[in-house]
């Protein structure tokens, strides 16, 4: 495996584990600090805020190549995870979440810059498979450690620290990627369409990521059971991304993936039993798995768009979707119910396919 793919894989696996673990730790943090969980529910959104904050600085941060941002992101995520694992009070936990969000945003900038090239779709799918697989492990690690009654499950966050410190210590400067020729700009319409496809792919993914557990709870499951079965979506996504590199070379993964995601959505909406809803989440996860990597590869591959600017736009697209789409689904759920609110993903998928055809 090429060193840049390995670096991106370690970064994405650490990020997937840490962000998912932060969400799983909200209840533990609230219990340790004696505050309602709702007061800390915004902490996972620090990743989205970090993306929006760092995206405009992407070309500057990547001007000398991805080395500095990769090292800085590794140290920030490691420090954030450590603070969250050991935080004695809310202020330290907030500082940890902010560091985690900033470091994660740096990884989001670095990854497409590292993997830009003709094999970007396959390589991005591969490193995102590492992220999804690690994300599946986080809730189990936290729950299992907490169930021992010996230590807090928050300490499971420390798992990401050694590999990230290794990444920071072994990361070596590389030459900056090729820049677009002076005075030659990419076609604005093409950039806008490809950027919107990334927004839509991430929007669909995070509607399920954020609200899958709530849908299962609405079906009558206890909170603990809903949280356990809620891993069905990331499991489906991990399986889809593990198979993705081979499938990308053989089938049109975007229209097929969108159709599979839509089928899973309809199961989640129409079903009344947790078992069928869980099956729908697995199907939706498998379908959505390749949409983001392929969409991001399309943006990175835009003619005359530099890798640094593409990475910056990709981070901006992800941040926009992460903050906007789950909030929109929540607003819709207030007007109807959580079950019907998941139908919001169908027009998002339709728009993605329409824009993809115009690329």
Short mmCIF file of C-alpha atoms in Angstrom, two decimals:
data_model
loop_
_atom_site.label_atom_id
_atom_site.label_comp_id
_atom_site.label_asym_id
_atom_site.label_seq_id
_atom_site.Cartn_x
_atom_site.Cartn_y
_atom_site.Cartn_z
CA UNK A 1 0.00 0.00 0.00
CA UNK A 2 1.39 3.42 -0.95
CA UNK A 3 2.47 5.58 1.98
CA UNK A 4 0.00 8.36 1.19
CA UNK A 5 -2.90 5.89 1.16
CA UNK A 6 -1.72 4.40 4.45
CA UNK A 7 -1.45 7.88 6.00
CA UNK A 8 -4.94 8.82 4.84
CA UNK A 9 -6.27 5.48 6.10
CA UNK A 10 -4.83 5.97 9.60
CA UNK A 11 -6.17 9.53 9.72
CA UNK A 12 -9.64 8.53 8.58
CA UNK A 13 -9.83 5.50 10.88
CA UNK A 14 -8.84 7.67 13.84
CA UNK A 15 -11.36 10.31 12.87
CA UNK A 16 -14.20 7.83 12.34
CA UNK A 17 -13.57 6.22 15.71
CA UNK A 18 -13.16 9.51 17.61
CA UNK A 19 -16.21 11.30 16.17
CA UNK A 20 -18.45 8.27 16.72
CA UNK A 21 -17.04 7.77 20.21
CA UNK A 22 -17.78 11.39 21.07
CA UNK A 23 -21.43 10.88 20.20
CA UNK A 24 -21.54 7.67 22.21
CA UNK A 25 -19.93 9.41 25.21
CA UNK A 26 -22.53 12.18 25.54
CA UNK A 27 -24.59 10.27 28.10
CA UNK A 28 -21.48 9.28 30.06
CA UNK A 29 -20.17 12.85 30.08
CA UNK A 30 -23.54 14.17 31.22
CA UNK A 31 -23.69 11.62 34.04
CA UNK A 32 -20.15 12.35 35.16
CA UNK A 33 -20.76 16.12 35.20
CA UNK A 34 -24.29 16.02 36.60
CA UNK A 35 -25.86 17.89 33.68
CA UNK A 36 -28.71 16.94 31.32
CA UNK A 37 -27.46 15.19 28.13
CA UNK A 38 -29.23 17.87 26.08
CA UNK A 39 -26.71 20.45 27.31
CA UNK A 40 -23.89 18.50 25.66
CA UNK A 41 -25.75 17.29 22.58
CA UNK A 42 -24.09 19.95 20.41
CA UNK A 43 -20.55 18.60 20.97
CA UNK A 44 -20.49 16.24 17.93
CA UNK A 45 -21.37 19.24 15.74
CA UNK A 46 -17.89 20.64 16.38
CA UNK A 47 -16.71 18.58 13.39
CA UNK A 48 -19.13 20.41 11.11
CA UNK A 49 -18.17 23.78 12.59
CA UNK A 50 -14.50 22.90 12.16
CA UNK A 51 -15.05 22.06 8.50
CA UNK A 52 -16.75 25.39 7.82
CA UNK A 53 -14.07 27.30 9.74
CA UNK A 54 -11.04 25.66 8.07
CA UNK A 55 -12.43 25.24 4.55
CA UNK A 56 -11.67 28.83 3.42
CA UNK A 57 -8.08 28.43 4.64
CA UNK A 58 -7.60 25.15 2.77
CA UNK A 59 -5.44 26.46 -0.10
CA UNK A 60 -3.20 28.30 2.40
CA UNK A 61 -2.88 25.30 4.73
CA UNK A 62 -2.04 22.99 1.84
CA UNK A 63 0.22 25.40 -0.05
CA UNK A 64 3.38 23.57 0.94
CA UNK A 65 1.80 20.13 0.66
CA UNK A 66 -0.35 18.14 3.10
CA UNK A 67 2.42 17.42 5.66
CA UNK A 68 1.77 20.26 8.09
CA UNK A 69 -2.00 19.87 8.11
CA UNK A 70 -1.75 16.09 8.54
CA UNK A 71 0.64 16.46 11.48
CA UNK A 72 -1.43 19.22 13.07
CA UNK A 73 -4.65 17.28 12.61
CA UNK A 74 -3.13 14.15 14.16
CA UNK A 75 -1.96 16.05 17.24
CA UNK A 76 -5.26 17.93 17.59
CA UNK A 77 -7.43 14.80 17.39
CA UNK A 78 -5.12 12.94 19.81
CA UNK A 79 -5.21 15.85 22.27
CA UNK A 80 -8.98 16.24 21.93
CA UNK A 81 -9.60 12.54 22.52
CA UNK A 82 -7.34 12.63 25.59
CA UNK A 83 -9.13 15.63 27.08
CA UNK A 84 -12.54 14.05 26.48
CA UNK A 85 -11.44 10.76 28.02
CA UNK A 86 -10.03 12.40 31.16
CA UNK A 87 -12.13 15.58 31.45
CA UNK A 88 -13.02 16.40 35.07
CA UNK A 89 -15.62 18.95 34.05
CA UNK A 90 -17.62 20.39 31.13
CA UNK A 91 -15.09 23.11 30.23
CA UNK A 92 -12.34 20.57 29.58
CA UNK A 93 -14.75 18.37 27.60
CA UNK A 94 -15.73 21.34 25.43
CA UNK A 95 -12.05 22.10 24.78
CA UNK A 96 -11.52 18.48 23.81
CA UNK A 97 -14.48 18.49 21.44
CA UNK A 98 -13.26 21.69 19.78
CA UNK A 99 -9.79 20.20 19.27
CA UNK A 100 -11.39 17.05 17.89
CA UNK A 101 -13.50 19.08 15.48
CA UNK A 102 -10.55 21.17 14.28
CA UNK A 103 -8.30 18.15 13.84
CA UNK A 104 -11.03 16.24 12.04
CA UNK A 105 -11.53 19.18 9.68
CA UNK A 106 -7.78 19.14 8.94
CA UNK A 107 -8.04 15.44 8.06
CA UNK A 108 -10.97 16.20 5.76
CA UNK A 109 -8.82 18.76 3.96
CA UNK A 110 -5.76 16.53 3.75
CA UNK A 111 -7.36 13.31 2.55
CA UNK A 112 -8.50 14.38 -0.95
CA UNK A 113 -5.25 16.33 -1.40
CA UNK A 114 -3.25 13.20 -0.59
CA UNK A 115 -5.31 10.97 -2.88
CA UNK A 116 -5.86 13.27 -5.86
CA UNK A 117 -5.29 11.46 -9.15
CA UNK A 118 -6.87 8.97 -11.54
CA UNK A 119 -7.40 6.38 -8.79
CA UNK A 120 -9.02 8.86 -6.39
CA UNK A 121 -12.46 7.20 -6.32
CA UNK A 122 -11.04 3.79 -5.40
CA UNK A 123 -8.56 5.16 -2.87
CA UNK A 124 -11.11 7.47 -1.22
CA UNK A 125 -13.53 4.55 -0.92
CA UNK A 126 -10.78 2.44 0.64
CA UNK A 127 -9.80 4.99 3.31
CA UNK A 128 -13.45 5.78 4.04
CA UNK A 129 -13.95 2.05 4.57
CA UNK A 130 -11.31 2.29 7.30
CA UNK A 131 -13.22 5.21 8.81
CA UNK A 132 -16.56 3.39 8.74
CA UNK A 133 -15.09 0.18 10.16
CA UNK A 134 -13.47 2.05 13.05
CA UNK A 135 -16.72 3.93 13.67
CA UNK A 136 -18.53 0.62 14.17
CA UNK A 137 -16.06 -0.37 16.88
CA UNK A 138 -16.36 2.81 18.96
CA UNK A 139 -19.78 2.28 20.63
CA UNK A 140 -18.94 -1.35 21.42
CA UNK A 141 -15.60 -0.38 22.96
CA UNK A 142 -17.15 2.36 25.08
CA UNK A 143 -20.11 0.25 26.16
CA UNK A 144 -17.99 -2.79 26.93
CA UNK A 145 -15.45 -0.84 29.00
CA UNK A 146 -18.19 1.00 30.87
CA UNK A 147 -20.03 -2.26 31.58
CA UNK A 148 -17.06 -3.55 33.57
CA UNK A 149 -17.84 -0.99 36.27
CA UNK A 150 -14.11 -0.59 36.89
CA UNK A 151 -13.43 2.51 34.79
CA UNK A 152 -15.39 4.96 32.69
CA UNK A 153 -16.19 3.96 29.13
CA UNK A 154 -14.80 7.35 28.11
CA UNK A 155 -11.30 5.90 28.46
CA UNK A 156 -11.94 3.94 25.25
CA UNK A 157 -11.30 7.23 23.43
CA UNK A 158 -7.61 6.81 24.26
CA UNK A 159 -7.41 3.96 21.71
CA UNK A 160 -6.93 6.50 18.92
CA UNK A 161 -4.01 8.31 20.56
CA UNK A 162 -1.09 5.91 19.81
CA UNK A 163 -1.77 5.52 16.06
CA UNK A 164 -2.27 9.27 15.64
CA UNK A 165 0.95 10.07 17.50
CA UNK A 166 2.69 7.51 15.28
CA UNK A 167 1.24 9.23 12.22
CA UNK A 168 2.45 12.62 13.41
CA UNK A 169 5.92 11.29 14.22
CA UNK A 170 6.45 9.40 10.94
CA UNK A 171 4.79 11.87 8.59
CA UNK A 172 7.37 13.36 6.25
CA UNK A 173 7.06 16.43 4.03
CA UNK A 174 6.14 15.70 0.44
CA UNK A 175 6.12 17.88 -2.60
CA UNK A 176 3.07 20.03 -3.09
CA UNK A 177 0.63 18.80 -5.70
CA UNK A 178 0.48 20.32 -9.18
CA UNK A 179 -1.12 23.73 -9.38
CA UNK A 180 -3.44 25.00 -12.04
CA UNK A 181 -1.73 27.15 -14.63
CA UNK A 182 -1.91 30.86 -13.82
CA UNK A 183 -4.86 32.59 -15.45
CA UNK A 184 -6.63 29.32 -16.27
CA UNK A 185 -9.66 28.75 -14.09
CA UNK A 186 -12.02 25.78 -13.92
CA UNK A 187 -15.48 26.15 -15.39
CA UNK A 188 -17.64 27.59 -12.59
CA UNK A 189 -20.75 25.61 -13.49
CA UNK A 190 -18.89 22.30 -13.40
CA UNK A 191 -17.37 23.12 -10.01
CA UNK A 192 -20.75 24.16 -8.60
CA UNK A 193 -22.47 20.97 -9.81
CA UNK A 194 -19.76 18.69 -8.47
CA UNK A 195 -19.71 20.58 -5.17
CA UNK A 196 -23.48 20.19 -4.85
CA UNK A 197 -23.20 16.43 -5.48
CA UNK A 198 -20.81 16.17 -2.50
CA UNK A 199 -23.25 18.17 -0.35
CA UNK A 200 -26.13 15.88 -1.29
CA UNK A 201 -24.15 12.66 -0.72
CA UNK A 202 -23.02 13.77 2.74
CA UNK A 203 -26.52 15.06 3.55
CA UNK A 204 -28.11 11.66 2.92
CA UNK A 205 -25.40 9.88 4.90
CA UNK A 206 -25.71 12.13 7.95
CA UNK A 207 -29.51 12.03 8.02
CA UNK A 208 -29.14 8.33 8.81
CA UNK A 209 -26.02 8.72 10.96
CA UNK A 210 -27.66 11.23 13.30
CA UNK A 211 -31.27 9.99 13.39
CA UNK A 212 -31.16 6.20 12.96
CA UNK A 213 -31.27 5.60 16.72
CA UNK A 214 -34.20 8.01 17.13
CA UNK A 215 -36.16 6.13 14.44
CA UNK A 216 -35.61 2.84 16.27
CA UNK A 217 -36.60 4.41 19.59
CA UNK A 218 -39.78 5.73 17.98
CA UNK A 219 -40.59 2.13 17.00
CA UNK A 220 -40.72 1.22 20.69
CA UNK A 221 -37.20 0.15 21.58
CA UNK A 222 -35.53 1.15 24.84
CA UNK A 223 -32.71 3.67 24.47
CA UNK A 224 -29.94 1.10 25.01
CA UNK A 225 -31.41 -1.33 22.49
CA UNK A 226 -31.99 1.43 19.96
CA UNK A 227 -28.37 2.56 20.33
CA UNK A 228 -27.13 -0.98 19.81
CA UNK A 229 -29.25 -1.61 16.71
CA UNK A 230 -28.45 1.87 15.42
CA UNK A 231 -25.01 0.54 14.50
CA UNK A 232 -26.76 -1.26 11.63
CA UNK A 233 -26.33 1.78 9.39
CA UNK A 234 -22.56 2.22 9.90
CA UNK A 235 -22.15 -1.56 9.61
CA UNK A 236 -23.91 -1.50 6.24
CA UNK A 237 -21.81 1.48 5.18
CA UNK A 238 -18.58 -0.22 6.25
CA UNK A 239 -19.49 -3.36 4.28
CA UNK A 240 -20.37 -1.27 1.22
CA UNK A 241 -17.10 0.64 1.39
CA UNK A 242 -15.05 -2.50 1.85
CA UNK A 243 -16.64 -3.88 -1.35
CA UNK A 244 -16.55 -0.49 -3.06
CA UNK A 245 -13.06 -0.54 -4.64
CA UNK A 246 -13.91 -3.69 -6.58
CA UNK A 247 -17.43 -2.54 -7.48
CA UNK A 248 -16.36 0.89 -8.76
CA UNK A 249 -14.41 -0.79 -11.55
CA UNK A 250 -17.33 -3.00 -12.60
CA UNK A 251 -20.69 -1.27 -12.15
CA UNK A 252 -22.18 2.24 -12.17
CA UNK A 253 -22.05 2.59 -8.39
CA UNK A 254 -23.77 5.98 -8.12
CA UNK A 255 -27.17 5.14 -9.69
CA UNK A 256 -27.15 1.64 -8.19
CA UNK A 257 -26.08 2.96 -4.80
CA UNK A 258 -28.78 5.63 -4.89
CA UNK A 259 -31.42 3.01 -5.76
CA UNK A 260 -30.28 0.72 -2.94
CA UNK A 261 -30.28 3.66 -0.50
CA UNK A 262 -33.82 4.57 -1.58
CA UNK A 263 -34.96 0.98 -1.04
CA UNK A 264 -33.47 1.01 2.44
CA UNK A 265 -35.14 4.33 3.15
CA UNK A 266 -38.54 2.96 2.19
CA UNK A 267 -38.03 0.02 4.55
CA UNK A 268 -37.12 2.41 7.38
CA UNK A 269 -40.21 4.51 6.66
CA UNK A 270 -42.76 1.78 5.99
CA UNK A 271 -41.78 -0.72 8.67
CA UNK A 272 -43.37 -0.90 12.10
CA UNK A 273 -41.04 -3.48 13.64
CA UNK A 274 -37.48 -2.83 14.83
CA UNK A 275 -36.14 -5.86 12.95
CA UNK A 276 -37.29 -4.58 9.56
CA UNK A 277 -36.16 -1.04 10.35
CA UNK A 278 -32.73 -2.41 11.26
CA UNK A 279 -32.60 -4.32 7.99
CA UNK A 280 -33.53 -1.12 6.17
CA UNK A 281 -30.67 0.71 7.90
CA UNK A 282 -28.19 -1.96 6.76
CA UNK A 283 -29.47 -1.70 3.18
CA UNK A 284 -29.35 2.12 3.23
CA UNK A 285 -25.83 2.07 4.66
CA UNK A 286 -24.61 -0.30 1.96
CA UNK A 287 -26.22 1.84 -0.73
CA UNK A 288 -24.90 5.19 0.46
CA UNK A 289 -21.39 3.81 1.06
CA UNK A 290 -19.79 4.79 -2.23
CA UNK A 291 -21.75 7.98 -2.93
CA UNK A 292 -19.50 10.34 -0.95
CA UNK A 293 -16.12 8.92 -2.06
CA UNK A 294 -17.14 8.94 -5.72
CA UNK A 295 -18.67 12.43 -5.43
CA UNK A 296 -15.52 13.77 -3.76
CA UNK A 297 -13.33 12.11 -6.39
CA UNK A 298 -15.42 13.86 -9.04
CA UNK A 299 -14.82 17.22 -7.39
CA UNK A 300 -11.08 16.54 -7.02
CA UNK A 301 -10.96 15.52 -10.68
CA UNK A 302 -12.55 18.73 -11.99
CA UNK A 303 -10.41 19.95 -14.91
CA UNK A 304 -8.11 22.88 -14.00
CA UNK A 305 -9.13 22.78 -10.31
CA UNK A 306 -6.08 22.40 -8.05
CA UNK A 307 -6.04 19.64 -5.43
CA UNK A 308 -5.84 22.21 -2.62
CA UNK A 309 -8.87 24.16 -3.82
CA UNK A 310 -10.79 20.90 -4.41
CA UNK A 311 -9.98 19.76 -0.85
CA UNK A 312 -11.15 23.11 0.51
CA UNK A 313 -14.41 22.95 -1.42
CA UNK A 314 -14.93 19.35 -0.33
CA UNK A 315 -14.55 20.32 3.33
CA UNK A 316 -16.99 23.20 2.86
CA UNK A 317 -19.50 20.85 1.21
CA UNK A 318 -19.24 18.31 4.03
CA UNK A 319 -19.57 20.94 6.75
CA UNK A 320 -22.62 22.47 5.06
CA UNK A 321 -24.34 19.10 4.77
CA UNK A 322 -23.45 17.90 8.27
CA UNK A 323 -24.93 20.98 9.89
CA UNK A 324 -27.93 21.51 7.59
CA UNK A 325 -29.35 18.11 6.62
CA UNK A 326 -29.92 16.52 10.05
CA UNK A 327 -31.41 19.81 11.26
CA UNK A 328 -33.79 19.85 8.29
CA UNK A 329 -34.87 16.28 9.04
CA UNK A 330 -35.50 17.24 12.67
CA UNK A 331 -37.68 20.17 11.60
CA UNK A 332 -39.65 17.88 9.31
CA UNK A 333 -40.03 15.36 12.15
CA UNK A 334 -41.56 18.12 14.28
CA UNK A 335 -44.14 18.72 11.56
CA UNK A 336 -44.94 15.05 10.83
CA UNK A 337 -43.03 12.33 12.68
CA UNK A 338 -39.58 10.78 12.62
CA UNK A 339 -40.70 7.91 10.42
CA UNK A 340 -42.00 10.10 7.59
CA UNK A 341 -39.18 12.61 8.01
CA UNK A 342 -36.73 10.08 6.55
CA UNK A 343 -38.45 10.58 3.19
CA UNK A 344 -36.41 13.78 2.91
CA UNK A 345 -33.54 11.62 1.67
CA UNK A 346 -35.42 10.62 -1.50
CA UNK A 347 -35.45 14.07 -3.16
CA UNK A 348 -31.84 14.51 -2.07
CA UNK A 349 -30.94 11.29 -3.90
CA UNK A 350 -32.95 12.35 -6.96
CA UNK A 351 -31.15 15.71 -7.07
CA UNK A 352 -27.80 13.95 -6.72
CA UNK A 353 -28.54 11.72 -9.72
CA UNK A 354 -29.74 14.65 -11.80
CA UNK A 355 -26.64 16.73 -11.10
CA UNK A 356 -24.38 13.71 -11.59
CA UNK A 357 -25.79 13.18 -15.08
CA UNK A 358 -24.92 16.77 -16.00
CA UNK A 359 -21.24 16.42 -15.07
#
